PDB file of C-alpha atoms in Angstrom:
ATOM      1  CA  UNK A 167      89.196 106.220 194.966  1.00 68.00           C
ATOM      2  CA  UNK A 168      91.520 108.429 192.818  1.00 73.00           C
ATOM      3  CA  UNK A 169      91.419 105.970 189.970  1.00 77.00           C
ATOM      4  CA  UNK A 170      87.623 105.787 190.005  1.00 85.00           C
ATOM      5  CA  UNK A 171      87.542 109.621 189.802  1.00 88.00           C
ATOM      6  CA  UNK A 172      89.790 109.441 186.759  1.00 88.00           C
ATOM      7  CA  UNK A 173      87.343 106.929 185.123  1.00 90.00           C
ATOM      8  CA  UNK A 174      84.589 109.415 185.766  1.00 92.00           C
ATOM      9  CA  UNK A 175      86.733 112.171 184.495  1.00 92.00           C
ATOM     10  CA  UNK A 176      87.120 110.370 181.183  1.00 93.00           C
ATOM     11  CA  UNK A 177      83.386 110.299 180.901  1.00 93.00           C
ATOM     12  CA  UNK A 178      83.197 113.947 181.527  1.00 94.00           C
ATOM     13  CA  UNK A 179      85.919 114.479 178.899  1.00 94.00           C
ATOM     14  CA  UNK A 180      83.750 112.700 176.435  1.00 94.00           C
ATOM     15  CA  UNK A 181      81.075 115.395 176.872  1.00 91.00           C
ATOM     16  CA  UNK A 182      83.686 118.215 176.557  1.00 93.00           C
ATOM     17  CA  UNK A 183      85.159 116.613 173.431  1.00 94.00           C
ATOM     18  CA  UNK A 184      81.815 116.371 171.693  1.00 92.00           C
ATOM     19  CA  UNK A 185      81.699 120.126 171.728  1.00 90.00           C
ATOM     20  CA  UNK A 186      85.511 120.650 171.085  1.00 91.00           C
ATOM     21  CA  UNK A 187      86.035 118.544 168.056  1.00 89.00           C
ATOM     22  CA  UNK A 188      83.250 120.384 166.015  1.00 89.00           C
ATOM     23  CA  UNK A 189      84.432 123.697 167.367  1.00 89.00           C
ATOM     24  CA  UNK A 190      87.978 123.149 166.244  1.00 88.00           C
ATOM     25  CA  UNK A 191      87.174 121.511 162.942  1.00 86.00           C
ATOM     26  CA  UNK A 192      84.026 123.184 161.762  1.00 79.00           C
ATOM     27  CA  UNK A 193      81.292 120.801 162.169  1.00 78.00           C
ATOM     28  CA  UNK A 194      77.848 120.986 163.813  1.00 84.00           C
ATOM     29  CA  UNK A 195      77.375 119.680 167.390  1.00 84.00           C
ATOM     30  CA  UNK A 196      75.503 116.480 167.248  1.00 84.00           C
ATOM     31  CA  UNK A 197      73.202 115.511 170.126  1.00 86.00           C
ATOM     32  CA  UNK A 198      74.214 112.777 172.434  1.00 89.00           C
ATOM     33  CA  UNK A 199      72.607 109.448 171.326  1.00 90.00           C
ATOM     34  CA  UNK A 200      72.403 105.953 172.365  1.00 93.00           C
ATOM     35  CA  UNK A 201      75.782 105.017 170.773  1.00 93.00           C
ATOM     36  CA  UNK A 202      77.376 107.917 172.867  1.00 94.00           C
ATOM     37  CA  UNK A 203      76.047 106.401 176.031  1.00 95.00           C
ATOM     38  CA  UNK A 204      77.534 102.951 175.039  1.00 96.00           C
ATOM     39  CA  UNK A 205      80.866 104.657 174.350  1.00 95.00           C
ATOM     40  CA  UNK A 206      80.874 106.429 177.692  1.00 95.00           C
ATOM     41  CA  UNK A 207      80.020 103.120 179.438  1.00 95.00           C
ATOM     42  CA  UNK A 208      82.768 101.370 177.478  1.00 96.00           C
ATOM     43  CA  UNK A 209      85.356 103.973 178.495  1.00 96.00           C
ATOM     44  CA  UNK A 210      84.333 103.924 182.212  1.00 95.00           C
ATOM     45  CA  UNK A 211      84.401  99.985 182.359  1.00 95.00           C
ATOM     46  CA  UNK A 212      87.604  99.767 180.496  1.00 95.00           C
ATOM     47  CA  UNK A 213      89.237 102.223 182.761  1.00 94.00           C
ATOM     48  CA  UNK A 214      88.082 100.526 185.897  1.00 93.00           C
ATOM     49  CA  UNK A 215      89.216  97.107 184.488  1.00 94.00           C
ATOM     50  CA  UNK A 216      92.719  98.501 183.649  1.00 93.00           C
ATOM     51  CA  UNK A 217      93.034 100.119 187.150  1.00 90.00           C
ATOM     52  CA  UNK A 218      92.119  96.762 188.809  1.00 91.00           C
ATOM     53  CA  UNK A 219      94.137  94.591 186.330  1.00 92.00           C
ATOM     54  CA  UNK A 220      97.534  96.427 186.891  1.00 91.00           C
ATOM     55  CA  UNK A 221      97.264  95.536 190.626  1.00 90.00           C
ATOM     56  CA  UNK A 222      98.071  92.011 189.666  1.00 94.00           C
ATOM     57  CA  UNK A 223     101.369  92.979 187.914  1.00 92.00           C
ATOM     58  CA  UNK A 224     104.076  91.680 190.267  1.00 92.00           C
ATOM     59  CA  UNK A 225     106.352  94.758 189.679  1.00 90.00           C
ATOM     60  CA  UNK A 226     104.845  98.009 190.853  1.00 86.00           C
ATOM     61  CA  UNK A 227     106.876 100.002 188.405  1.00 87.00           C
ATOM     62  CA  UNK A 228     105.950  98.015 185.409  1.00 91.00           C
ATOM     63  CA  UNK A 229     102.291  98.072 186.592  1.00 89.00           C
ATOM     64  CA  UNK A 230     102.429 101.881 186.761  1.00 88.00           C
ATOM     65  CA  UNK A 231     103.759 101.963 183.287  1.00 91.00           C
ATOM     66  CA  UNK A 232     101.123  99.747 182.005  1.00 93.00           C
ATOM     67  CA  UNK A 233      98.444 101.898 183.825  1.00 92.00           C
ATOM     68  CA  UNK A 234      99.627 105.124 182.153  1.00 92.00           C
ATOM     69  CA  UNK A 235     100.178 103.553 178.712  1.00 93.00           C
ATOM     70  CA  UNK A 236      96.836 101.640 178.518  1.00 94.00           C
ATOM     71  CA  UNK A 237      94.744 103.462 181.109  1.00 90.00           C
ATOM     72  CA  UNK A 238      95.951 106.958 180.122  1.00 90.00           C
ATOM     73  CA  UNK A 239      97.242 107.125 176.618  1.00 94.00           C
ATOM     74  CA  UNK A 240      95.439 104.294 174.866  1.00 96.00           C
ATOM     75  CA  UNK A 241      92.044 104.907 176.532  1.00 96.00           C
ATOM     76  CA  UNK A 242      92.160 108.677 175.996  1.00 96.00           C
ATOM     77  CA  UNK A 243      93.000 108.189 172.354  1.00 97.00           C
ATOM     78  CA  UNK A 244      90.135 105.679 172.127  1.00 97.00           C
ATOM     79  CA  UNK A 245      87.942 108.271 173.809  1.00 97.00           C
ATOM     80  CA  UNK A 246      88.748 110.738 171.001  1.00 96.00           C
ATOM     81  CA  UNK A 247      88.027 108.126 168.261  1.00 96.00           C
ATOM     82  CA  UNK A 248      84.599 107.272 169.860  1.00 96.00           C
ATOM     83  CA  UNK A 249      83.726 111.002 170.023  1.00 95.00           C
ATOM     84  CA  UNK A 250      84.598 111.455 166.408  1.00 93.00           C
ATOM     85  CA  UNK A 251      82.841 108.242 165.398  1.00 93.00           C
ATOM     86  CA  UNK A 252      79.713 108.848 167.561  1.00 92.00           C
ATOM     87  CA  UNK A 253      79.375 112.488 166.354  1.00 89.00           C
ATOM     88  CA  UNK A 254      80.108 111.570 162.727  1.00 88.00           C
ATOM     89  CA  UNK A 255      82.490 114.529 162.447  1.00 88.00           C
ATOM     90  CA  UNK A 256      84.521 114.893 159.310  1.00 87.00           C
ATOM     91  CA  UNK A 257      88.055 115.299 160.120  1.00 89.00           C
ATOM     92  CA  UNK A 258      91.295 114.416 158.368  1.00 91.00           C
ATOM     93  CA  UNK A 259      93.470 111.541 159.687  1.00 93.00           C
ATOM     94  CA  UNK A 260      96.432 113.888 160.377  1.00 93.00           C
ATOM     95  CA  UNK A 261      94.144 116.517 162.183  1.00 93.00           C
ATOM     96  CA  UNK A 262      92.685 113.761 164.268  1.00 94.00           C
ATOM     97  CA  UNK A 263      96.058 112.185 165.235  1.00 96.00           C
ATOM     98  CA  UNK A 264      97.711 115.529 166.199  1.00 96.00           C
ATOM     99  CA  UNK A 265      94.582 116.796 168.095  1.00 95.00           C
ATOM    100  CA  UNK A 266      94.019 113.461 169.845  1.00 96.00           C
ATOM    101  CA  UNK A 267      97.715 113.221 170.762  1.00 96.00           C
ATOM    102  CA  UNK A 268      97.643 116.694 172.155  1.00 96.00           C
ATOM    103  CA  UNK A 269      94.568 115.846 174.273  1.00 95.00           C
ATOM    104  CA  UNK A 270      96.396 112.771 175.654  1.00 96.00           C
ATOM    105  CA  UNK A 271      99.298 114.807 176.499  1.00 95.00           C
ATOM    106  CA  UNK A 272      97.303 117.622 178.033  1.00 95.00           C
ATOM    107  CA  UNK A 273      95.328 115.224 180.224  1.00 93.00           C
ATOM    108  CA  UNK A 274      98.512 113.387 181.239  1.00 91.00           C
ATOM    109  CA  UNK A 275     100.010 116.631 182.439  1.00 93.00           C
ATOM    110  CA  UNK A 276      96.805 117.575 184.304  1.00 91.00           C
ATOM    111  CA  UNK A 277      97.003 114.172 186.009  1.00 87.00           C
ATOM    112  CA  UNK A 278     100.625 114.613 186.939  1.00 86.00           C
ATOM    113  CA  UNK A 279      99.733 118.110 188.432  1.00 88.00           C
ATOM    114  CA  UNK A 280      96.892 116.683 190.433  1.00 86.00           C
ATOM    115  CA  UNK A 281      99.332 113.927 191.759  1.00 83.00           C
ATOM    116  CA  UNK A 282     101.853 116.650 192.756  1.00 85.00           C
ATOM    117  CA  UNK A 283      99.129 118.659 194.578  1.00 87.00           C
ATOM    118  CA  UNK A 284      97.841 115.614 196.467  1.00 84.00           C
ATOM    119  CA  UNK A 285     101.357 114.404 197.305  1.00 82.00           C
ATOM    120  CA  UNK A 286     102.542 117.753 198.626  1.00 83.00           C
ATOM    121  CA  UNK A 287      99.425 118.985 200.473  1.00 85.00           C
ATOM    122  CA  UNK A 288      97.597 115.733 201.479  1.00 85.00           C
ATOM    123  CA  UNK A 289     100.447 113.182 201.926  1.00 76.00           C
ATOM    124  CA  UNK A 290      99.096 111.036 199.119  1.00 78.00           C
ATOM    125  CA  UNK A 291     102.229 109.119 197.815  1.00 74.00           C
ATOM    126  CA  UNK A 292     101.915 109.186 194.072  1.00 71.00           C
ATOM    127  CA  UNK A 293     105.547 109.125 193.062  1.00 71.00           C
ATOM    128  CA  UNK A 294     108.861 108.217 194.784  1.00 76.00           C
ATOM    129  CA  UNK A 295     110.905 110.351 192.451  1.00 77.00           C
ATOM    130  CA  UNK A 296     110.786 112.998 189.690  1.00 79.00           C
ATOM    131  CA  UNK A 297     111.573 110.249 187.204  1.00 86.00           C
ATOM    132  CA  UNK A 298     108.184 108.676 187.875  1.00 82.00           C
ATOM    133  CA  UNK A 299     106.395 111.757 186.598  1.00 86.00           C
ATOM    134  CA  UNK A 300     108.410 111.844 183.385  1.00 89.00           C
ATOM    135  CA  UNK A 301     108.136 108.076 182.867  1.00 90.00           C
ATOM    136  CA  UNK A 302     104.314 108.478 183.333  1.00 90.00           C
ATOM    137  CA  UNK A 303     104.120 111.141 180.610  1.00 92.00           C
ATOM    138  CA  UNK A 304     106.295 108.991 178.298  1.00 93.00           C
ATOM    139  CA  UNK A 305     104.055 105.985 178.979  1.00 94.00           C
ATOM    140  CA  UNK A 306     100.965 108.074 178.189  1.00 95.00           C
ATOM    141  CA  UNK A 307     102.453 109.163 174.879  1.00 95.00           C
ATOM    142  CA  UNK A 308     103.523 105.616 173.948  1.00 96.00           C
ATOM    143  CA  UNK A 309     100.019 104.349 174.633  1.00 96.00           C
ATOM    144  CA  UNK A 310      98.577 106.987 172.474  1.00 96.00           C
ATOM    145  CA  UNK A 311     100.955 106.183 169.615  1.00 96.00           C
ATOM    146  CA  UNK A 312      99.956 102.517 169.881  1.00 97.00           C
ATOM    147  CA  UNK A 313      96.279 103.564 169.922  1.00 97.00           C
ATOM    148  CA  UNK A 314      96.852 105.744 166.888  1.00 96.00           C
ATOM    149  CA  UNK A 315      98.023 102.670 164.909  1.00 97.00           C
ATOM    150  CA  UNK A 316      94.590 100.976 165.823  1.00 96.00           C
ATOM    151  CA  UNK A 317      92.209 104.018 165.385  1.00 96.00           C
ATOM    152  CA  UNK A 318      93.542 106.469 162.778  1.00 95.00           C
ATOM    153  CA  UNK A 319      93.049 104.168 159.785  1.00 93.00           C
ATOM    154  CA  UNK A 320      89.335 104.169 160.566  1.00 91.00           C
ATOM    155  CA  UNK A 321      89.027 107.865 160.475  1.00 91.00           C
ATOM    156  CA  UNK A 322      87.523 108.734 157.062  1.00 77.00           C
ATOM    157  CA  UNK A 323      87.548 112.440 156.155  1.00 66.00           C
ATOM    158  CA  UNK A 324      85.698 111.962 152.925  1.00 56.00           C
ATOM    159  CA  UNK A 325      82.458 110.738 154.199  1.00 49.00           C
ATOM    160  CA  UNK A 326      80.835 110.495 157.512  1.00 44.00           C
ATOM    161  CA  UNK A 327      81.669 107.437 159.708  1.00 39.00           C
TER     162      UNK A 327
END
């Protein structure tokens, strides 16, 4: 249930980022179009697939690292790329990299705070130790760095995508 809510949260983030990117980098807000809906569906489906796929990883700790690296860092960075591509925003590669990385880190910290809240007030076991929280954040960052190698080269600041 929690992981499905996270998948829906990524779709909501798509809408928020469609307004945030042009606000931060001086562009006009473009309307949501068919390409945007396909991107939102893609993010939701990939998130669900990753969430279910890691259940088949024999080692729970390794599965959790994969979940955070791919389902957290990589997908969130992909989400940022899709927002820029779909909105045809002009943004420099360095600006895109730094801003997208900050978004990944921010959402990772929000996720860890929610896990803390659920674990301490609702007996939802999210982590066995404090090290799990730090490893989750490192995994998110590593996933984002890998995604940056895949997507930053396709950011073109001279002409619209």
